[in-house]
mmCIF file of C-alpha atoms and ligand atoms in Angstrom:
data_model
loop_
_atom_site.group_PDB
_atom_site.id
_atom_site.type_symbol
_atom_site.label_atom_id
_atom_site.label_comp_id
_atom_site.label_asym_id
_atom_site.label_seq_id
_atom_site.Cartn_x
_atom_site.Cartn_y
_atom_site.Cartn_z
ATOM 1 C CA MET G 1 50.370 69.949 31.709
ATOM 2 C CA ILE G 2 46.606 69.817 32.066
ATOM 3 C CA LYS G 3 45.017 68.141 29.099
ATOM 4 C CA LYS G 4 42.163 69.857 27.335
ATOM 5 C CA ARG G 5 38.878 68.010 27.417
ATOM 6 C CA VAL G 6 37.249 66.390 24.398
ATOM 7 C CA LEU G 7 33.712 65.058 24.374
ATOM 8 C CA SER G 8 31.629 63.293 21.788
ATOM 9 C CA GLY G 9 28.709 60.929 21.512
ATOM 10 C CA MET G 10 26.999 58.565 19.115
ATOM 11 C CA GLN G 11 23.364 57.614 19.058
ATOM 12 C CA PRO G 12 22.479 53.941 19.287
ATOM 13 C CA SER G 13 19.988 54.364 16.481
ATOM 14 C CA GLY G 14 21.431 51.573 14.347
ATOM 15 C CA LYS G 15 24.456 49.341 13.947
ATOM 16 C CA LEU G 16 27.745 51.102 13.267
ATOM 17 C CA HIS G 17 29.105 50.923 9.730
ATOM 18 C CA ILE G 18 32.417 51.609 8.039
ATOM 19 C CA GLY G 19 31.359 55.232 7.526
ATOM 20 C CA ASN G 20 31.234 55.662 11.314
ATOM 21 C CA LEU G 21 34.629 54.009 11.579
ATOM 22 C CA VAL G 22 36.535 56.223 9.162
ATOM 23 C CA GLY G 23 34.378 59.311 9.708
ATOM 24 C CA ALA G 24 34.537 59.433 13.490
ATOM 25 C CA LEU G 25 35.872 56.467 15.417
ATOM 26 C CA GLN G 26 39.405 56.416 14.054
ATOM 27 C CA ASN G 27 39.668 60.098 14.890
ATOM 28 C CA TRP G 28 38.389 59.502 18.421
ATOM 29 C CA VAL G 29 41.078 56.869 18.893
ATOM 30 C CA THR G 30 43.773 59.373 17.906
ATOM 31 C CA LEU G 31 42.349 62.081 20.142
ATOM 32 C CA GLN G 32 42.558 59.961 23.288
ATOM 33 C CA GLU G 33 46.370 60.173 23.148
ATOM 34 C CA LYS G 34 46.379 63.935 23.487
ATOM 35 C CA TYR G 35 43.224 64.891 25.333
ATOM 36 C CA GLU G 36 41.110 63.899 28.287
ATOM 37 C CA CYS G 37 38.325 62.251 26.315
ATOM 38 C CA TYR G 38 34.712 61.550 27.224
ATOM 39 C CA TYR G 39 32.838 59.292 24.836
ATOM 40 C CA PHE G 40 29.274 58.303 25.496
ATOM 41 C CA VAL G 41 26.361 56.473 23.915
ATOM 42 C CA ALA G 42 23.597 59.046 23.448
ATOM 43 C CA ASP G 43 20.666 56.741 24.128
ATOM 44 C CA TRP G 44 18.289 59.553 25.123
ATOM 45 C CA HIS G 45 19.040 61.226 21.814
ATOM 46 C CA ALA G 46 18.031 58.069 19.992
ATOM 47 C CA LEU G 47 14.703 58.230 21.838
ATOM 48 C CA THR G 48 13.928 61.691 20.474
ATOM 49 C CA SER G 49 13.081 60.136 17.122
ATOM 50 C CA GLN G 50 12.715 56.430 17.930
ATOM 51 C CA TYR G 51 10.467 56.768 20.934
ATOM 52 C CA ALA G 52 7.813 54.491 19.473
ATOM 53 C CA ASP G 53 10.195 51.715 18.586
ATOM 54 C CA THR G 54 12.625 51.042 21.397
ATOM 55 C CA LEU G 55 13.043 47.324 20.929
ATOM 56 C CA GLN G 56 16.539 47.451 19.530
ATOM 57 C CA ILE G 57 18.016 50.267 21.556
ATOM 58 C CA LYS G 58 19.792 47.905 23.970
ATOM 59 C CA GLU G 59 21.217 45.814 21.160
ATOM 60 C CA TYR G 60 22.447 48.922 19.347
ATOM 61 C CA THR G 61 23.961 50.307 22.537
ATOM 62 C CA LEU G 62 25.977 47.133 22.927
ATOM 63 C CA ASP G 63 26.959 47.231 19.244
ATOM 64 C CA VAL G 64 28.225 50.795 19.612
ATOM 65 C CA LEU G 65 30.219 49.996 22.747
ATOM 66 C CA VAL G 66 31.758 46.832 21.355
ATOM 67 C CA ASN G 67 32.789 48.560 18.154
ATOM 68 C CA TRP G 68 34.336 51.458 20.022
ATOM 69 C CA LEU G 69 36.453 49.087 22.056
ATOM 70 C CA ALA G 70 37.289 46.961 19.040
ATOM 71 C CA ALA G 71 38.345 50.014 17.068
ATOM 72 C CA GLY G 72 40.751 51.006 19.815
ATOM 73 C CA ILE G 73 38.937 53.257 22.252
ATOM 74 C CA ASP G 74 40.877 52.516 25.406
ATOM 75 C CA PRO G 75 38.901 52.728 28.664
ATOM 76 C CA ASP G 76 42.160 53.438 30.503
ATOM 77 C CA LYS G 77 42.554 56.582 28.452
ATOM 78 C CA ALA G 78 39.026 57.686 27.679
ATOM 79 C CA VAL G 79 35.934 57.832 29.871
ATOM 80 C CA VAL G 80 33.324 55.614 28.239
ATOM 81 C CA PHE G 81 29.729 55.645 29.415
ATOM 82 C CA ILE G 82 26.043 55.710 28.557
ATOM 83 C CA GLN G 83 24.157 59.010 28.670
ATOM 84 C CA SER G 84 21.128 57.706 30.596
ATOM 85 C CA HIS G 85 23.408 56.443 33.387
ATOM 86 C CA VAL G 86 24.353 60.012 34.223
ATOM 87 C CA PRO G 87 21.002 61.706 34.949
ATOM 88 C CA GLU G 88 22.801 65.010 35.560
ATOM 89 C CA HIS G 89 22.619 65.481 31.771
ATOM 90 C CA ALA G 90 18.835 65.654 32.097
ATOM 91 C CA GLU G 91 19.038 67.991 35.056
ATOM 92 C CA LEU G 92 21.205 70.434 33.161
ATOM 93 C CA HIS G 93 18.989 70.083 30.103
ATOM 94 C CA LEU G 94 16.030 71.145 32.221
ATOM 95 C CA LEU G 95 17.786 74.177 33.681
ATOM 96 C CA LEU G 96 19.095 75.242 30.284
ATOM 97 C CA SER G 97 15.586 74.929 28.862
ATOM 98 C CA MET G 98 14.553 77.826 31.116
ATOM 99 C CA ILE G 99 16.867 80.220 29.315
ATOM 100 C CA THR G 100 16.556 78.917 25.763
ATOM 101 C CA PRO G 101 14.359 80.919 23.404
ATOM 102 C CA LEU G 102 12.167 78.653 21.274
ATOM 103 C CA GLY G 103 13.338 80.401 18.121
ATOM 104 C CA TRP G 104 16.891 79.206 18.669
ATOM 105 C CA LEU G 105 15.718 75.610 18.587
ATOM 106 C CA GLU G 106 13.225 76.044 15.768
ATOM 107 C CA ARG G 107 15.823 77.452 13.434
ATOM 108 C CA VAL G 108 18.389 74.654 13.847
ATOM 109 C CA PRO G 109 18.434 73.130 10.338
ATOM 110 C CA SER G 110 18.261 69.504 11.493
ATOM 111 C CA TYR G 111 14.886 70.222 13.154
ATOM 112 C CA LYS G 112 12.963 70.702 9.912
ATOM 113 C CA GLU G 113 15.233 68.449 7.843
ATOM 114 C CA LYS G 114 14.703 65.389 9.973
ATOM 115 C CA GLN G 115 10.974 66.026 10.195
ATOM 116 C CA GLU G 116 10.923 66.003 6.393
ATOM 117 C CA GLU G 117 13.143 62.950 6.151
ATOM 118 C CA LEU G 118 11.350 60.791 8.698
ATOM 119 C CA LYS G 119 7.820 61.289 7.445
ATOM 120 C CA ASP G 120 6.481 58.188 9.189
ATOM 121 C CA VAL G 121 7.478 59.381 12.674
ATOM 122 C CA ASP G 122 5.718 62.280 14.344
ATOM 123 C CA LEU G 123 8.574 64.550 15.310
ATOM 124 C CA HIS G 124 6.416 67.436 16.449
ATOM 125 C CA THR G 125 7.386 66.621 19.996
ATOM 126 C CA TYR G 126 8.844 68.569 22.854
ATOM 127 C CA GLY G 127 11.739 66.114 23.124
ATOM 128 C CA PHE G 128 12.703 66.356 19.492
ATOM 129 C CA LEU G 129 12.665 70.141 19.509
ATOM 130 C CA GLY G 130 14.987 69.939 22.502
ATOM 131 C CA TYR G 131 17.454 67.616 20.775
ATOM 132 C CA PRO G 132 20.184 70.252 20.295
ATOM 133 C CA LEU G 133 19.670 71.509 23.825
ATOM 134 C CA LEU G 134 20.168 68.033 25.263
ATOM 135 C CA GLN G 135 23.336 67.894 23.209
ATOM 136 C CA SER G 136 24.384 71.257 24.664
ATOM 137 C CA ALA G 137 23.851 69.856 28.152
ATOM 138 C CA ASP G 138 25.975 66.786 27.245
ATOM 139 C CA ILE G 139 28.815 69.042 26.209
ATOM 140 C CA LEU G 140 28.592 71.785 28.811
ATOM 141 C CA ILE G 141 28.220 69.490 31.806
ATOM 142 C CA TYR G 142 31.815 68.319 31.227
ATOM 143 C CA LYS G 143 32.987 71.823 30.353
ATOM 144 C CA ALA G 144 34.408 70.283 27.199
ATOM 145 C CA HIS G 145 36.818 72.363 25.120
ATOM 146 C CA TYR G 146 36.556 70.389 21.921
ATOM 147 C CA VAL G 147 33.818 68.354 20.313
ATOM 148 C CA PRO G 148 34.788 66.189 17.334
ATOM 149 C CA VAL G 149 31.778 66.039 15.017
ATOM 150 C CA GLY G 150 30.824 65.925 11.375
ATOM 151 C CA ILE G 151 29.683 69.009 9.517
ATOM 152 C CA ASP G 152 25.991 68.190 10.017
ATOM 153 C CA GLN G 153 26.469 68.680 13.760
ATOM 154 C CA MET G 154 28.071 72.123 13.549
ATOM 155 C CA PRO G 155 24.775 74.015 14.066
ATOM 156 C CA HIS G 156 24.340 72.068 17.311
ATOM 157 C CA LEU G 157 27.702 73.300 18.439
ATOM 158 C CA GLU G 158 26.805 76.824 17.518
ATOM 159 C CA ILE G 159 23.703 76.707 19.673
ATOM 160 C CA THR G 160 25.755 75.188 22.500
ATOM 161 C CA ARG G 161 28.065 78.189 22.371
ATOM 162 C CA GLU G 162 25.100 80.546 22.388
ATOM 163 C CA ILE G 163 23.578 78.801 25.399
ATOM 164 C CA SER G 164 26.928 78.867 27.173
ATOM 165 C CA ARG G 165 27.215 82.622 26.635
ATOM 166 C CA ARG G 166 23.659 83.205 27.733
ATOM 167 C CA PHE G 167 24.067 81.209 30.929
ATOM 168 C CA ASN G 168 27.351 82.902 31.808
ATOM 169 C CA TYR G 169 25.817 86.312 31.129
ATOM 170 C CA LEU G 170 22.727 85.681 33.256
ATOM 171 C CA TYR G 171 24.288 83.929 36.237
ATOM 172 C CA GLY G 172 28.054 84.266 36.089
ATOM 173 C CA THR G 173 30.681 82.285 34.282
ATOM 174 C CA VAL G 174 30.502 78.525 34.588
ATOM 175 C CA PHE G 175 30.920 77.237 31.064
ATOM 176 C CA PRO G 176 33.628 77.556 28.437
ATOM 177 C CA GLU G 177 32.587 77.987 24.808
ATOM 178 C CA PRO G 178 33.291 74.625 23.237
ATOM 179 C CA GLU G 179 34.765 74.388 19.780
ATOM 180 C CA GLY G 180 33.832 71.858 17.136
ATOM 181 C CA LEU G 181 36.662 69.754 15.801
ATOM 182 C CA LEU G 182 35.391 69.253 12.307
ATOM 183 C CA THR G 183 36.172 65.750 11.128
ATOM 184 C CA GLU G 184 37.252 66.415 7.573
ATOM 185 C CA PHE G 185 36.154 63.246 6.004
ATOM 186 C CA PRO G 186 34.112 62.800 2.871
ATOM 187 C CA LYS G 187 30.819 61.026 3.279
ATOM 188 C CA VAL G 188 31.385 57.352 2.659
ATOM 189 C CA THR G 189 29.470 55.956 -0.289
ATOM 190 C CA GLY G 190 27.144 53.019 0.239
ATOM 191 C CA VAL G 191 26.899 49.930 -1.950
ATOM 192 C CA ASP G 192 24.235 51.605 -4.112
ATOM 193 C CA GLY G 193 26.189 54.791 -4.752
ATOM 194 C CA ARG G 194 24.228 56.950 -2.324
ATOM 195 C CA LYS G 195 25.619 58.177 0.974
ATOM 196 C CA MET G 196 26.139 55.240 3.339
ATOM 197 C CA SER G 197 23.239 55.378 5.746
ATOM 198 C CA LYS G 198 21.101 52.861 7.565
ATOM 199 C CA THR G 199 17.980 54.552 6.174
ATOM 200 C CA TYR G 200 19.076 53.532 2.664
ATOM 201 C CA ASN G 201 19.975 49.993 3.665
ATOM 202 C CA ASN G 202 23.282 50.282 1.785
ATOM 203 C CA CYS G 203 25.773 49.873 4.622
ATOM 204 C CA ILE G 204 28.748 47.707 5.301
ATOM 205 C CA TYR G 205 28.356 47.147 9.004
ATOM 206 C CA LEU G 206 31.228 46.597 11.387
ATOM 207 C CA SER G 207 29.258 43.600 12.616
ATOM 208 C CA ASP G 208 29.012 42.046 9.147
ATOM 209 C CA SER G 209 30.843 38.742 8.785
ATOM 210 C CA PRO G 210 33.770 38.504 6.337
ATOM 211 C CA ASP G 211 31.481 36.613 3.942
ATOM 212 C CA GLU G 212 28.847 39.314 4.120
ATOM 213 C CA VAL G 213 31.377 42.060 3.453
ATOM 214 C CA GLU G 214 32.769 40.160 0.507
ATOM 215 C CA LYS G 215 29.318 39.561 -0.924
ATOM 216 C CA LYS G 216 28.283 43.187 -0.483
ATOM 217 C CA ILE G 217 31.352 44.418 -2.355
ATOM 218 C CA LYS G 218 31.011 41.789 -5.060
ATOM 219 C CA THR G 219 27.428 42.841 -5.773
ATOM 220 C CA MET G 220 28.171 46.519 -5.300
ATOM 221 C CA MET G 221 27.278 49.000 -7.996
ATOM 222 C CA THR G 222 30.028 50.120 -10.393
ATOM 223 C CA ASP G 223 30.068 52.663 -13.213
ATOM 224 C CA PRO G 224 26.587 52.027 -14.695
ATOM 225 C CA GLN G 225 27.880 52.715 -18.188
ATOM 226 C CA ARG G 226 30.453 49.962 -18.017
ATOM 227 C CA ILE G 227 28.319 46.983 -18.897
ATOM 228 C CA LYS G 228 30.638 44.573 -20.683
ATOM 229 C CA ARG G 229 34.152 43.672 -19.564
ATOM 230 C CA THR G 230 35.494 45.281 -22.728
ATOM 231 C CA ASP G 231 33.712 48.604 -22.142
ATOM 232 C CA SER G 232 35.928 51.293 -20.730
ATOM 233 C CA GLY G 233 34.612 53.019 -17.624
ATOM 234 C CA ASN G 234 34.874 56.169 -15.587
ATOM 235 C CA PRO G 235 36.152 55.394 -12.095
ATOM 236 C CA GLU G 236 34.711 58.636 -10.746
ATOM 237 C CA LEU G 237 31.229 57.281 -11.460
ATOM 238 C CA SER G 238 31.870 54.073 -9.579
ATOM 239 C CA PRO G 239 31.092 53.862 -5.863
ATOM 240 C CA VAL G 240 33.685 51.086 -5.688
ATOM 241 C CA PHE G 241 36.364 53.575 -6.659
ATOM 242 C CA HIS G 242 35.154 55.911 -3.970
ATOM 243 C CA LEU G 243 35.847 53.217 -1.388
ATOM 244 C CA HIS G 244 39.260 52.615 -2.978
ATOM 245 C CA LYS G 245 40.032 56.252 -2.251
ATOM 246 C CA ILE G 246 39.508 55.558 1.416
ATOM 247 C CA PHE G 247 40.917 52.081 1.839
ATOM 248 C CA SER G 248 43.528 51.562 -0.899
ATOM 249 C CA THR G 249 47.024 52.927 -1.372
ATOM 250 C CA LYS G 250 47.663 55.729 -3.850
ATOM 251 C CA GLU G 251 49.389 53.249 -6.193
ATOM 252 C CA GLU G 252 46.430 50.884 -6.133
ATOM 253 C CA GLN G 253 44.046 53.762 -6.741
ATOM 254 C CA ALA G 254 46.049 54.852 -9.778
ATOM 255 C CA GLU G 255 46.218 51.292 -11.017
ATOM 256 C CA VAL G 256 42.495 50.561 -10.793
ATOM 257 C CA ALA G 257 41.539 53.995 -12.157
ATOM 258 C CA GLU G 258 43.774 53.489 -15.187
ATOM 259 C CA GLY G 259 42.540 49.915 -15.593
ATOM 260 C CA CYS G 260 38.923 51.086 -15.482
ATOM 261 C CA ARG G 261 39.422 53.832 -18.073
ATOM 262 C CA THR G 262 41.207 51.489 -20.494
ATOM 263 C CA ALA G 263 39.174 48.357 -19.771
ATOM 264 C CA GLY G 264 42.484 46.871 -18.675
ATOM 265 C CA ILE G 265 40.978 45.532 -15.479
ATOM 266 C CA GLY G 266 37.549 44.025 -14.883
ATOM 267 C CA CYS G 267 35.217 45.137 -12.105
ATOM 268 C CA ILE G 268 35.664 41.826 -10.298
ATOM 269 C CA ASP G 269 39.442 42.230 -10.068
ATOM 270 C CA CYS G 270 39.078 45.831 -9.024
ATOM 271 C CA LYS G 271 36.708 44.741 -6.268
ATOM 272 C CA LYS G 272 39.090 42.009 -5.132
ATOM 273 C CA ILE G 273 41.727 44.618 -4.352
ATOM 274 C CA LEU G 274 39.190 46.606 -2.375
ATOM 275 C CA ILE G 275 38.079 43.528 -0.444
ATOM 276 C CA LYS G 276 41.682 42.744 0.472
ATOM 277 C CA ASN G 277 42.246 46.256 1.809
ATOM 278 C CA LEU G 278 38.944 46.395 3.607
ATOM 279 C CA PHE G 279 39.766 43.087 5.297
ATOM 280 C CA ASN G 280 43.132 44.468 6.404
ATOM 281 C CA VAL G 281 41.319 47.199 8.287
ATOM 282 C CA LEU G 282 38.441 45.077 9.542
ATOM 283 C CA GLU G 283 40.196 41.849 10.528
ATOM 284 C CA PRO G 284 41.801 43.180 13.745
ATOM 285 C CA LEU G 285 38.489 44.818 14.575
ATOM 286 C CA TRP G 286 36.528 41.590 14.051
ATOM 287 C CA GLU G 287 38.928 39.721 16.256
ATOM 288 C CA LYS G 288 38.600 42.190 19.123
ATOM 289 C CA ARG G 289 34.851 42.430 18.601
ATOM 290 C CA ASN G 290 34.379 38.702 18.992
ATOM 291 C CA SER G 291 36.526 38.638 22.071
ATOM 292 C CA TYR G 292 34.576 41.487 23.718
ATOM 293 C CA LEU G 293 31.271 39.902 22.793
ATOM 294 C CA LYS G 294 32.283 36.884 24.836
ATOM 295 C CA GLN G 295 32.988 39.096 27.844
ATOM 296 C CA THR G 296 29.912 41.204 28.403
ATOM 297 C CA ASN G 297 30.888 41.375 32.092
ATOM 298 C CA LEU G 298 33.998 43.241 31.094
ATOM 299 C CA ILE G 299 31.891 45.718 29.158
ATOM 300 C CA GLU G 300 29.650 46.179 32.200
ATOM 301 C CA ASP G 301 32.741 46.941 34.290
ATOM 302 C CA ILE G 302 34.048 49.433 31.761
ATOM 303 C CA ILE G 303 30.707 51.232 31.724
ATOM 304 C CA GLN G 304 30.492 51.265 35.490
ATOM 305 C CA THR G 305 33.942 52.767 35.866
ATOM 306 C CA GLY G 306 33.244 55.283 33.115
ATOM 307 C CA THR G 307 29.928 56.283 34.661
ATOM 308 C CA LYS G 308 31.606 56.903 38.026
ATOM 309 C CA LYS G 309 34.211 59.161 36.479
ATOM 310 C CA ALA G 310 31.643 60.997 34.385
ATOM 311 C CA LYS G 311 29.360 61.492 37.375
ATOM 312 C CA MET G 312 32.131 63.046 39.415
ATOM 313 C CA VAL G 313 32.568 65.812 36.882
ATOM 314 C CA ALA G 314 28.877 66.142 36.041
ATOM 315 C CA SER G 315 27.702 66.400 39.647
ATOM 316 C CA GLN G 316 30.320 69.039 40.423
ATOM 317 C CA THR G 317 29.140 71.097 37.450
ATOM 318 C CA MET G 318 25.545 70.770 38.645
ATOM 319 C CA LYS G 319 26.562 72.133 42.046
ATOM 320 C CA ASP G 320 28.241 75.131 40.388
ATOM 321 C CA VAL G 321 25.212 75.663 38.176
ATOM 322 C CA SER G 322 22.664 75.490 40.995
ATOM 323 C CA ASN G 323 24.744 77.842 43.134
ATOM 324 C CA LYS G 324 25.142 80.353 40.373
ATOM 325 C CA ILE G 325 21.436 80.306 39.610
ATOM 326 C CA GLY G 326 20.779 80.788 43.318
ATOM 327 C CA LEU G 327 18.886 77.651 44.237
ATOM 328 C CA TRP G 328 18.831 76.587 47.873
ATOM 329 C CA LYS G 329 22.010 74.686 48.518
ATOM 330 C CA LYS G 330 21.619 70.990 49.170
ATOM 331 C CA LYS G 331 23.326 69.767 52.328
ATOM 332 C CA GLY G 332 25.968 67.082 51.922
HETATM 333 N N1 LIG N 1 23.907 64.412 17.853
HETATM 334 C C1 LIG N 1 25.080 63.582 17.720
HETATM 335 C C2 LIG N 1 24.975 62.769 16.436
HETATM 336 O O1 LIG N 1 23.898 62.430 16.023
HETATM 337 C C3 LIG N 1 25.262 62.676 18.902
HETATM 338 C C4 LIG N 1 25.502 63.455 20.150
HETATM 339 C C5 LIG N 1 24.668 63.565 21.227
HETATM 340 C C6 LIG N 1 26.658 64.216 20.432
HETATM 341 N N2 LIG N 1 25.241 64.354 22.163
HETATM 342 C C7 LIG N 1 26.450 64.779 21.720
HETATM 343 C C8 LIG N 1 27.830 64.490 19.716
HETATM 344 C C9 LIG N 1 27.396 65.621 22.288
HETATM 345 C C10 LIG N 1 28.757 65.340 20.295
HETATM 346 C C11 LIG N 1 28.542 65.898 21.564
HETATM 347 O O2 LIG N 1 25.972 62.435 15.867
#
């Protein structure tokens, strides 16, 4: 049976955190058993907003790759590569830009939202407006069937489907209409109670040492109304409890929730249980991470092999696309 194709990417715009792990990565690992998966580091996407500050892009690219491998992305099962190593993405982006009405891009919600959010970066650029179109090119060039993403990315998938239809209508069918595989995972709460995000500086990073993780949890915010050990609390108001919901068993969740409401358990003990469970998840990852970090040659090899495989598909699609549009055929 021919496997359906899955594609997804992550931007190297910061270090990966536990939100990325439970929100996306663990799902990617499961998907590679059933689908032909393409996973890539979207370094050009990171440039659309971080064009003025590119110092850390290499470091973040390595961090992303190492964490993928450590979390269980298997290069024998999935094609792993870096976007900028497959310039066909840019070629398709250019051709798609010819048929993309500006209004389609201007009305993608992330366009205005990110401009508002990142006030200190000028995002009135051509590249940033084209962000969703570059993403469409990433997806369509592999004729992907499914794209696992979070809810914030769904509008980008919608525009990808629109572009696919428009291309097929104008020139003849080349592209399928990819479907989003919505990763149903609640936003992970950061140590300050807000959504875990590098912009808030409230993350538990996959690259944090065990000591750092322990310290971050120990100083993490709890129910602000529970001041003294003898005060009873409301677990629902505690970001610590939110992490319990992700990392602890149902029994432990019930136990700490009850203990919080009745002041039967102190915040320190509640946090200790969380730390234990978090370590259970992170310890195997740390071990593999450290081993990969000692073998950057191996990572280079993985990327090279992945790039070759990706290029084979991408260059074939570009031939189909150019032919359909009616460009002069290249010899060879
Ligand atoms: N925009 C995605 C994000 O920020 C990253 C991305 C780039 C992507 N190209 C993609 C995701 C193609 C899925 C498919 O998360």
